[in-house]
Amino acid sequence: MDMKNNTSDFNKPFEMDELNMAIGVMKNRKAAGIDGIMTEQIKQLGPKAKEWLLNMFNNCIKTNSVPTEWLKSHVVALLKPGKAPTDASNFRPVSLLCHTYKMFERMVLNRIKDKIDGKLIKQQAGFRAGAAFIDLSAAYDTVNHRLLLKKIYELTEDAKFTKIISLLLRNRRFFVSLQVKKSRWRRQNNGLPQGSVLSPILFNIYTNDQPIGVQTKHFIYADDLAITTQGKTFDEVEVSLNATLNTMKEYYNDNYLKPNPAKTQITAFHLRNRDAKRKLRINWQDTELEHCEEPTYLGIKLDRALTYRSHCENTKNKIGTRNCLLQKLVGSQWGADPHVLRTTALSLCYSTGEYACAAWRNSAHAKKIDVALNVTNKLITGCLRPTPVQKVQVLCGIAPSNIRREVAARVEKTKQELDLRHPLYGGKTTGSRLKSRKNFLKTTISLSQTSEATRIDLWKEAMKEHNSLLWKDPKESLPTGSHLP
């Protein structure tokens, strides 16, 4: 690697504001690394201790060296639910890194991420006629350090940053603990450290040069890759996907990545009821890929006609489970404060019920989720089942579910129009053959004010038909007197 460029984002030492920002985003109650230092301890450091820490970080950059403890990891093996402990692949490794090391990584990332984000490939989102969901085996573990450093320098043209990453990757060691047993120390020659702040963006750089077929679109989230193509016949889709997958095979081999055909799924999205049972036939690396009728991608369950029926039903069941937890906090003698109930409901039930709602909010099955959330509202207020839903929503200070989903979609639409990094940025609307197919780009408007104000305005508009004074001015808070017995 020829590193001739002397201009670097790291010629200037770190400042106290950068350190405070890195400390501010640290989460409490996280297990400590080898050094035994907790995040709660770091957050209590005084001015002198912070100054010492800042000087140490700057000295690491200046001398191109880091504490040995930073390069050591404690890997805890956790058994996956419902799996047999006799198979090592049934354990999920959790790597514990030093929190001071993570702070240093965070400061490095904040310096360089804007430059990197602007040079990463732009992936578009959307559903098309056929898709392949590729699974990589231990994606982070197979990253080749030599290739990674070459790609980092080619992308950033920052020799100092490349040296910092080289310093953080070499001579890494780890041991694994399972219950009370510990392995001996092992050296990590390749791969990215799990739990590292920099690992996600480094993996993005490593896969930034992956080939994208002319007739296909790629959706990437970390190491989750979906390849989609569109065609008038199943044969066209199969030919296009086969060609792209063969190209990806060569790329994976050249970059030491290991695709897992046994876990790679394919599916077809279409409205041809006569071909409802037609399966795509794709063979990759001498393995026939599994045709999945309802694949799950990034937590969303998809179906052939994109009705989102199964997803809405599953979401309703999840909310029902969380309502059972909320029920435990309700009681006339010892029950939690209404404010606690409302906050708990928003974080447990509503967060589940509104996940990725910009994609499925127009589904005819979305009302199934509303039924479960109406139960949530009645648990907050203590109202009986016959109580009108509109009144319960005002009493618990939560806007109707359909309004909250609409505003969430408008927030996403605003991002799509303004954020260059959004996968749908610059996307154009297309005609729809059926009225039931409501295109996100075509049917959603962007926000003209804050999301809170938009929810209130839409809520007032929906309540005009009611004459009660209570309903004329709904608010996203509990009404006066809600704290009384």
Coordinates of C-alpha atoms in Angstrom, one line a residue:
M1 CA 0.0 0.0 0.0
D2 CA 1.5 3.3 -1.1
M3 CA 0.5 6.0 1.5
K4 CA 1.7 9.3 0.1
N5 CA -1.1 11.5 1.3
N6 CA -0.2 13.7 4.3
T7 CA -3.6 15.4 4.7
S8 CA -5.4 13.6 7.5
D9 CA -8.4 14.3 9.8
F10 CA -6.1 13.2 12.7
N11 CA -3.3 15.8 12.3
K12 CA -5.2 17.8 14.9
P13 CA -5.3 16.4 18.5
F14 CA -8.7 15.4 20.1
E15 CA -10.4 18.1 22.1
M16 CA -12.4 17.9 25.4
D17 CA -15.7 18.4 23.6
E18 CA -15.0 15.3 21.6
L19 CA -14.3 13.3 24.7
N20 CA -17.4 14.6 26.5
M21 CA -19.5 13.6 23.4
A22 CA -18.0 10.1 23.5
I23 CA -18.8 9.8 27.2
G24 CA -22.3 11.1 26.7
V25 CA -23.4 8.3 24.4
M26 CA -22.1 5.5 26.6
K27 CA -24.8 3.3 28.0
N28 CA -25.0 2.3 31.6
R29 CA -25.2 -1.3 33.0
K30 CA -22.9 -2.7 30.4
A31 CA -20.4 -5.5 31.4
A32 CA -16.8 -4.4 31.8
G33 CA -13.9 -5.5 29.7
I34 CA -10.6 -7.0 30.8
D35 CA -9.7 -3.8 32.7
G36 CA -12.8 -4.0 34.9
I37 CA -13.8 -0.4 34.4
M38 CA -17.6 0.3 34.2
T39 CA -19.3 3.0 32.1
E40 CA -20.8 4.4 35.3
Q41 CA -17.3 5.0 36.7
I42 CA -16.2 6.8 33.5
K43 CA -19.3 9.1 33.7
Q44 CA -18.3 10.2 37.2
L45 CA -14.8 11.3 36.2
G46 CA -13.8 14.8 37.2
P47 CA -12.0 17.5 35.1
K48 CA -8.5 16.3 36.0
A49 CA -9.3 12.6 35.2
K50 CA -10.9 13.6 31.9
E51 CA -7.8 15.7 31.0
W52 CA -5.5 12.7 31.7
L53 CA -7.7 10.5 29.6
L54 CA -7.7 12.9 26.7
N55 CA -3.9 13.2 26.9
M56 CA -3.7 9.4 26.8
F57 CA -5.9 9.2 23.7
N58 CA -3.9 11.9 21.9
N59 CA -0.7 10.1 22.8
C60 CA -2.0 6.9 21.3
I61 CA -2.5 8.8 18.0
K62 CA 0.9 10.5 18.2
T63 CA 3.0 7.4 19.1
N64 CA 0.9 4.9 17.1
S65 CA 0.5 2.6 20.1
V66 CA -2.3 1.6 22.4
P67 CA -2.6 -0.1 25.8
T68 CA -2.2 -3.9 25.6
E69 CA -5.4 -4.4 27.5
W70 CA -7.4 -2.7 24.7
L71 CA -6.4 -5.6 22.4
K72 CA -7.7 -8.3 24.7
S73 CA -11.3 -9.5 24.6
H74 CA -13.3 -11.7 27.0
V75 CA -15.8 -13.7 24.9
V76 CA -18.8 -15.2 26.7
A77 CA -20.6 -18.1 25.1
L78 CA -24.4 -17.9 25.6
L79 CA -26.6 -20.8 24.6
K80 CA -29.3 -19.8 22.1
P81 CA -32.9 -20.4 23.3
G82 CA -34.2 -23.9 22.7
K83 CA -30.9 -25.1 21.3
A84 CA -28.9 -28.2 22.4
P85 CA -25.6 -27.4 24.3
T86 CA -23.8 -30.2 22.6
D87 CA -23.3 -28.2 19.3
A88 CA -20.9 -25.3 19.4
S89 CA -22.8 -23.5 16.7
N90 CA -25.8 -23.2 19.1
F91 CA -23.9 -20.7 21.2
R92 CA -23.9 -17.0 20.6
P93 CA -20.5 -15.4 21.4
V94 CA -20.7 -12.0 23.2
S95 CA -17.4 -10.1 23.2
L96 CA -16.6 -7.8 26.1
L97 CA -14.2 -5.0 25.2
C98 CA -12.7 -2.3 27.4
H99 CA -15.0 0.8 27.6
T100 CA -12.0 3.1 27.4
Y101 CA -11.2 1.4 24.1
K102 CA -14.7 2.0 22.9
M103 CA -14.5 5.7 23.8
F104 CA -11.3 6.0 21.7
E105 CA -13.0 4.2 18.8
R106 CA -16.0 6.5 19.1
M107 CA -13.8 9.6 18.9
V108 CA -12.0 8.2 15.9
L109 CA -15.3 7.4 14.2
N110 CA -16.8 10.8 14.8
R111 CA -13.8 12.3 13.1
I112 CA -14.0 10.2 10.0
K113 CA -17.6 9.0 9.5
D114 CA -18.8 12.0 7.4
K115 CA -16.0 11.5 4.9
I116 CA -16.7 7.7 4.7
D117 CA -20.5 8.1 4.5
G118 CA -20.3 10.2 1.4
K119 CA -18.2 7.6 -0.4
L120 CA -20.2 4.4 0.5
I121 CA -22.4 2.9 -2.3
K122 CA -26.0 4.1 -2.3
Q123 CA -28.4 1.2 -2.0
Q124 CA -32.0 1.6 -2.9
A125 CA -35.0 0.2 -1.0
G126 CA -38.2 -1.2 -2.5
F127 CA -40.0 -4.5 -3.3
R128 CA -39.7 -6.1 -6.7
A129 CA -40.8 -9.3 -8.3
G130 CA -38.1 -11.6 -7.0
A131 CA -35.6 -11.5 -4.2
A132 CA -32.7 -13.5 -2.7
F133 CA -31.8 -13.1 1.0
I134 CA -28.1 -14.0 1.3
D135 CA -26.7 -15.3 4.6
L136 CA -23.0 -14.9 5.4
S137 CA -21.4 -17.3 7.8
A138 CA -19.6 -15.3 10.6
A139 CA -19.3 -12.2 8.3
Y140 CA -17.2 -10.2 10.7
D141 CA -14.9 -13.1 11.5
T142 CA -13.7 -13.7 7.9
V143 CA -12.7 -10.1 7.1
N144 CA -9.1 -10.1 5.8
H145 CA -7.0 -7.4 7.5
R146 CA -4.7 -6.8 4.5
L147 CA -7.5 -6.3 2.1
L148 CA -9.4 -4.2 4.6
L149 CA -6.5 -1.8 5.1
K150 CA -6.0 -1.5 1.3
K151 CA -9.7 -0.6 0.9
I152 CA -9.7 1.9 3.8
Y153 CA -6.9 3.8 2.2
E154 CA -8.3 3.7 -1.3
L155 CA -11.6 5.0 0.1
T156 CA -10.4 7.7 2.6
E157 CA -7.0 8.5 1.2
D158 CA -6.1 9.1 4.8
A159 CA -2.8 7.4 5.8
K160 CA -3.1 8.3 9.4
F161 CA -6.5 6.8 9.8
T162 CA -5.4 3.7 8.0
K163 CA -2.5 3.3 10.5
I164 CA -4.9 3.8 13.4
I165 CA -7.1 1.0 12.2
S166 CA -4.0 -1.2 11.5
L167 CA -2.9 -0.6 15.1
L168 CA -6.4 -1.5 16.5
L169 CA -6.6 -4.8 14.5
R170 CA -3.2 -6.3 14.9
N171 CA -2.1 -8.5 17.8
R172 CA -5.6 -8.9 19.2
R173 CA -6.1 -11.7 21.7
F174 CA -9.2 -13.3 23.3
F175 CA -10.3 -16.1 25.6
V176 CA -13.8 -17.8 25.8
S177 CA -15.7 -18.5 29.0
L178 CA -18.5 -21.0 29.2
Q179 CA -20.1 -21.1 32.7
V180 CA -17.1 -21.6 35.0
K181 CA -14.7 -22.8 32.4
K182 CA -12.2 -20.7 30.5
S183 CA -10.2 -21.4 27.3
R184 CA -6.6 -20.4 26.9
W185 CA -5.7 -17.2 25.1
R186 CA -6.0 -17.2 21.4
R187 CA -4.8 -14.8 18.7
Q188 CA -7.2 -13.2 16.3
N189 CA -5.4 -13.0 13.0
N190 CA -8.3 -11.9 10.9
G191 CA -11.8 -10.6 11.4
L192 CA -13.3 -7.6 13.1
P193 CA -13.8 -7.5 16.9
Q194 CA -17.4 -8.1 17.9
G195 CA -18.9 -5.3 19.9
S196 CA -16.5 -2.7 18.5
V197 CA -17.8 0.7 17.7
L198 CA -15.8 0.8 14.4
S199 CA -16.6 -2.7 13.2
P200 CA -19.9 -1.8 11.4
I201 CA -18.4 1.0 9.3
L202 CA -15.2 -1.0 8.6
F203 CA -17.4 -3.9 7.3
N204 CA -19.2 -1.4 5.1
I205 CA -15.9 -0.3 3.7
Y206 CA -14.8 -3.9 3.2
T207 CA -17.9 -4.7 1.2
N208 CA -18.3 -1.3 -0.5
D209 CA -16.9 -2.6 -3.8
Q210 CA -19.3 -5.5 -4.2
P211 CA -20.7 -5.9 -7.7
I212 CA -24.2 -4.8 -8.4
G213 CA -25.9 -6.3 -11.4
V214 CA -27.5 -4.0 -14.0
Q215 CA -30.9 -5.7 -13.7
T216 CA -30.8 -6.1 -9.9
K217 CA -31.0 -3.9 -6.8
H218 CA -29.3 -4.6 -3.5
F219 CA -30.6 -3.8 0.0
I220 CA -27.8 -3.9 2.6
Y221 CA -28.0 -3.5 6.4
A222 CA -24.7 -4.5 8.0
D223 CA -24.1 -8.1 6.8
D224 CA -27.8 -8.7 5.8
L225 CA -28.0 -8.5 2.0
A226 CA -31.2 -8.8 -0.2
I227 CA -30.8 -8.9 -3.9
T228 CA -33.9 -8.1 -5.9
T229 CA -34.8 -8.2 -9.6
Q230 CA -37.9 -7.7 -11.7
G231 CA -39.3 -9.5 -14.7
K232 CA -42.5 -10.4 -16.6
T233 CA -41.9 -14.1 -16.2
F234 CA -40.5 -16.4 -13.6
D235 CA -37.8 -17.6 -16.0
E236 CA -36.5 -14.0 -16.5
V237 CA -36.3 -13.6 -12.7
E238 CA -34.4 -16.9 -12.3
V239 CA -31.9 -16.1 -15.0
S240 CA -31.2 -12.6 -13.5
L241 CA -30.8 -13.9 -10.0
N242 CA -28.6 -16.9 -11.1
A243 CA -26.3 -14.5 -13.0
T244 CA -26.0 -12.1 -10.0
L245 CA -25.4 -14.8 -7.5
N246 CA -22.6 -16.3 -9.6
T247 CA -21.0 -12.9 -9.7
M248 CA -21.3 -12.6 -6.0
K249 CA -19.7 -16.0 -5.5
E250 CA -16.6 -14.8 -7.3
Y251 CA -16.5 -11.6 -5.2
Y252 CA -16.9 -13.6 -1.9
N253 CA -14.1 -15.9 -2.8
D254 CA -11.8 -13.0 -3.7
N255 CA -12.6 -11.3 -0.4
Y256 CA -12.5 -14.4 1.9
L257 CA -16.2 -14.1 2.7
K258 CA -18.2 -17.3 3.2
P259 CA -21.8 -17.3 2.0
N260 CA -24.1 -19.9 3.5
P261 CA -26.3 -21.3 0.7
A262 CA -28.1 -23.5 3.2
K263 CA -29.5 -20.4 5.0
T264 CA -29.9 -18.2 1.9
Q265 CA -33.6 -17.9 0.9
I266 CA -35.4 -16.9 -2.2
T267 CA -39.0 -15.7 -2.7
A268 CA -41.2 -14.3 -5.4
F269 CA -43.5 -11.2 -5.0
H270 CA -46.4 -11.1 -7.5
L271 CA -50.2 -10.9 -7.8
R272 CA -50.7 -13.9 -10.1
N273 CA -53.0 -16.1 -8.1
R274 CA -52.8 -18.9 -10.7
D275 CA -49.1 -19.1 -9.9
A276 CA -49.4 -18.8 -6.2
K277 CA -47.6 -22.1 -5.6
R278 CA -44.9 -21.5 -8.3
K279 CA -41.4 -21.6 -6.7
L280 CA -38.2 -20.0 -8.0
R281 CA -35.6 -22.6 -8.9
I282 CA -32.1 -21.2 -8.1
N283 CA -29.0 -23.3 -7.7
W284 CA -26.0 -21.7 -6.0
Q285 CA -22.7 -23.4 -5.2
D286 CA -24.2 -26.8 -5.9
T287 CA -27.0 -26.1 -3.5
E288 CA -30.6 -25.6 -4.3
L289 CA -31.7 -22.5 -2.4
E290 CA -34.7 -22.7 -0.2
H291 CA -37.9 -21.1 -1.5
C292 CA -39.5 -19.3 1.4
E293 CA -43.2 -18.2 1.1
E294 CA -42.9 -15.7 3.9
P295 CA -39.4 -14.5 4.5
T296 CA -38.5 -12.2 7.3
Y297 CA -36.1 -9.3 6.5
L298 CA -35.0 -6.8 9.2
G299 CA -37.9 -7.9 11.4
I300 CA -40.6 -7.5 8.8
K301 CA -42.5 -10.7 7.6
L302 CA -43.2 -10.5 3.9
D303 CA -45.7 -12.4 1.9
R304 CA -46.2 -13.0 -1.8
A305 CA -48.8 -10.2 -2.4
L306 CA -47.2 -7.9 0.2
T307 CA -50.5 -7.7 2.2
Y308 CA -48.4 -7.9 5.5
R309 CA -51.1 -10.1 7.0
S310 CA -48.8 -12.4 8.8
H311 CA -46.6 -9.5 10.0
C312 CA -49.7 -7.7 11.5
E313 CA -50.9 -10.8 13.2
N314 CA -47.5 -11.6 14.7
T315 CA -47.2 -8.0 15.9
K316 CA -50.6 -8.2 17.5
N317 CA -49.6 -11.3 19.4
K318 CA -46.4 -9.6 20.5
I319 CA -48.3 -6.6 21.9
G320 CA -50.7 -9.1 23.6
T321 CA -47.7 -10.6 25.4
R322 CA -46.5 -7.1 26.5
N323 CA -50.0 -6.3 27.6
C324 CA -49.7 -9.2 30.0
L325 CA -46.6 -7.6 31.5
L326 CA -48.4 -4.3 31.7
Q327 CA -51.3 -6.0 33.5
K328 CA -48.9 -7.0 36.3
L329 CA -48.3 -3.3 37.0
V330 CA -52.0 -2.5 37.3
G331 CA -53.8 -2.7 40.6
S332 CA -56.1 -0.5 42.7
Q333 CA -54.2 -0.9 45.9
W334 CA -50.5 -1.1 44.9
G335 CA -50.5 -0.5 41.1
A336 CA -48.0 1.7 39.4
D337 CA -48.5 5.4 38.9
P338 CA -50.4 6.3 35.6
H339 CA -47.4 8.1 34.3
V340 CA -45.3 5.0 34.8
L341 CA -48.0 2.9 33.1
R342 CA -48.1 5.3 30.1
T343 CA -44.4 5.4 29.7
T344 CA -44.1 1.6 30.0
A345 CA -46.8 1.2 27.4
L346 CA -45.1 3.5 24.9
S347 CA -41.8 1.8 25.3
L348 CA -43.0 -1.8 25.3
C349 CA -46.3 -1.9 23.3
Y350 CA -46.3 1.1 21.0
S351 CA -42.6 0.7 20.0
T352 CA -43.5 -2.9 18.9
G353 CA -46.7 -1.9 17.2
E354 CA -45.1 0.9 15.2
Y355 CA -41.9 -0.7 14.1
A356 CA -41.3 0.0 10.3
C357 CA -45.0 1.1 10.0
A358 CA -44.1 3.3 7.1
A359 CA -43.9 0.2 5.0
W360 CA -47.1 -1.6 6.1
R361 CA -49.4 1.1 7.5
N362 CA -51.7 1.0 4.5
S363 CA -52.3 -2.7 4.9
A364 CA -55.9 -3.8 5.4
H365 CA -54.7 -5.9 8.3
A366 CA -53.2 -3.0 10.3
K367 CA -56.4 -2.7 12.2
K368 CA -55.6 -6.0 14.0
I369 CA -52.8 -4.2 15.7
D370 CA -55.1 -1.4 16.8
V371 CA -57.2 -3.9 18.7
A372 CA -54.2 -4.9 20.8
L373 CA -53.2 -1.3 21.4
N374 CA -56.7 -0.4 22.5
V375 CA -56.3 -2.9 25.2
T376 CA -53.1 -1.2 26.2
N377 CA -54.8 2.1 26.5
K378 CA -57.5 0.7 28.7
L379 CA -54.9 -0.9 31.0
I380 CA -53.3 2.6 31.4
T381 CA -56.6 4.3 32.3
G382 CA -58.3 1.5 34.1
C383 CA -61.4 1.9 31.8
L384 CA -63.7 -1.0 31.2
R385 CA -64.0 -2.8 27.9
P386 CA -67.3 -1.0 26.8
T387 CA -65.6 2.5 27.2
P388 CA -65.5 4.2 23.8
V389 CA -62.0 4.0 22.2
Q390 CA -61.8 7.7 21.4
K391 CA -62.4 8.6 25.0
V392 CA -59.8 6.2 26.3
Q393 CA -57.2 7.6 23.9
V394 CA -57.8 11.1 25.3
L395 CA -57.6 9.9 28.9
C396 CA -54.3 8.2 28.4
G397 CA -52.9 11.0 26.2
I398 CA -51.9 8.9 23.2
A399 CA -53.0 9.7 19.7
P400 CA -54.9 7.1 17.7
S401 CA -52.7 4.4 16.3
N402 CA -53.5 5.2 12.6
I403 CA -52.5 8.8 13.2
R404 CA -49.2 7.8 14.9
R405 CA -48.4 5.5 11.9
E406 CA -49.2 8.3 9.4
V407 CA -46.9 10.7 11.2
A408 CA -44.2 8.1 11.4
A409 CA -44.5 7.6 7.6
R410 CA -44.3 11.4 7.0
V411 CA -41.1 11.5 9.1
E412 CA -39.7 8.8 6.8
K413 CA -40.9 10.7 3.7
T414 CA -39.1 13.8 5.0
K415 CA -35.9 11.9 5.4
Q416 CA -36.3 10.4 1.9
E417 CA -36.5 13.8 0.4
L418 CA -33.7 15.5 2.3
D419 CA -31.2 12.9 3.3
L420 CA -28.7 12.0 0.5
R421 CA -27.9 8.7 2.3
H422 CA -31.5 7.5 2.3
P423 CA -31.9 4.5 0.1
L424 CA -35.0 6.0 -1.6
Y425 CA -33.5 9.5 -2.1
G426 CA -34.4 10.8 -5.5
G427 CA -36.8 7.9 -6.1
K428 CA -39.5 8.4 -8.6
T429 CA -43.1 7.4 -8.3
T430 CA -44.5 4.7 -10.6
G431 CA -48.1 3.9 -11.7
S432 CA -50.1 1.3 -9.8
R433 CA -52.3 -1.3 -11.4
L434 CA -54.5 -1.7 -8.4
K435 CA -56.0 0.8 -6.1
S436 CA -55.1 -1.3 -3.1
R437 CA -51.4 -0.8 -3.8
K438 CA -50.6 2.5 -2.2
N439 CA -47.0 3.5 -3.2
F440 CA -45.1 5.1 -0.3
L441 CA -43.6 7.8 -2.5
K442 CA -46.9 8.6 -4.1
T443 CA -49.3 8.5 -1.1
T444 CA -47.1 10.0 1.7
I445 CA -46.4 13.7 2.2
S446 CA -43.5 15.2 4.1
L447 CA -43.8 17.0 7.4
S448 CA -44.4 20.7 7.4
Q449 CA -44.1 21.0 11.2
T450 CA -42.9 18.9 14.2
S451 CA -44.2 15.4 14.4
E452 CA -45.8 16.2 17.8
A453 CA -47.8 19.1 16.3
T454 CA -48.8 17.1 13.3
R455 CA -50.2 14.3 15.5
I456 CA -52.3 16.9 17.5
D457 CA -53.6 18.5 14.3
L458 CA -54.6 15.2 12.8
W459 CA -56.1 14.1 16.1
K460 CA -58.2 17.3 16.4
E461 CA -59.4 16.8 12.8
A462 CA -60.5 13.3 13.6
M463 CA -62.4 14.4 16.7
K464 CA -64.5 17.1 15.1
E465 CA -67.5 14.9 15.0
H466 CA -67.6 14.6 18.8
N467 CA -69.2 17.4 20.9
S468 CA -67.5 16.7 24.3
L469 CA -65.4 19.5 25.6
L470 CA -62.8 17.0 26.6
W471 CA -62.3 15.9 23.0
K472 CA -61.9 19.3 21.5
D473 CA -58.4 19.9 22.6
P474 CA -56.6 16.5 22.9
K475 CA -53.1 16.5 24.3
E476 CA -50.3 14.0 24.3
S477 CA -50.2 13.8 28.1
L478 CA -52.3 12.6 30.9
P479 CA -55.2 14.9 31.8
T480 CA -55.4 16.9 35.0
G481 CA -56.3 14.7 38.0
S482 CA -54.9 11.5 36.6
H483 CA -52.7 11.2 39.7
L484 CA -55.7 11.0 42.0
P485 CA -56.9 7.7 43.5

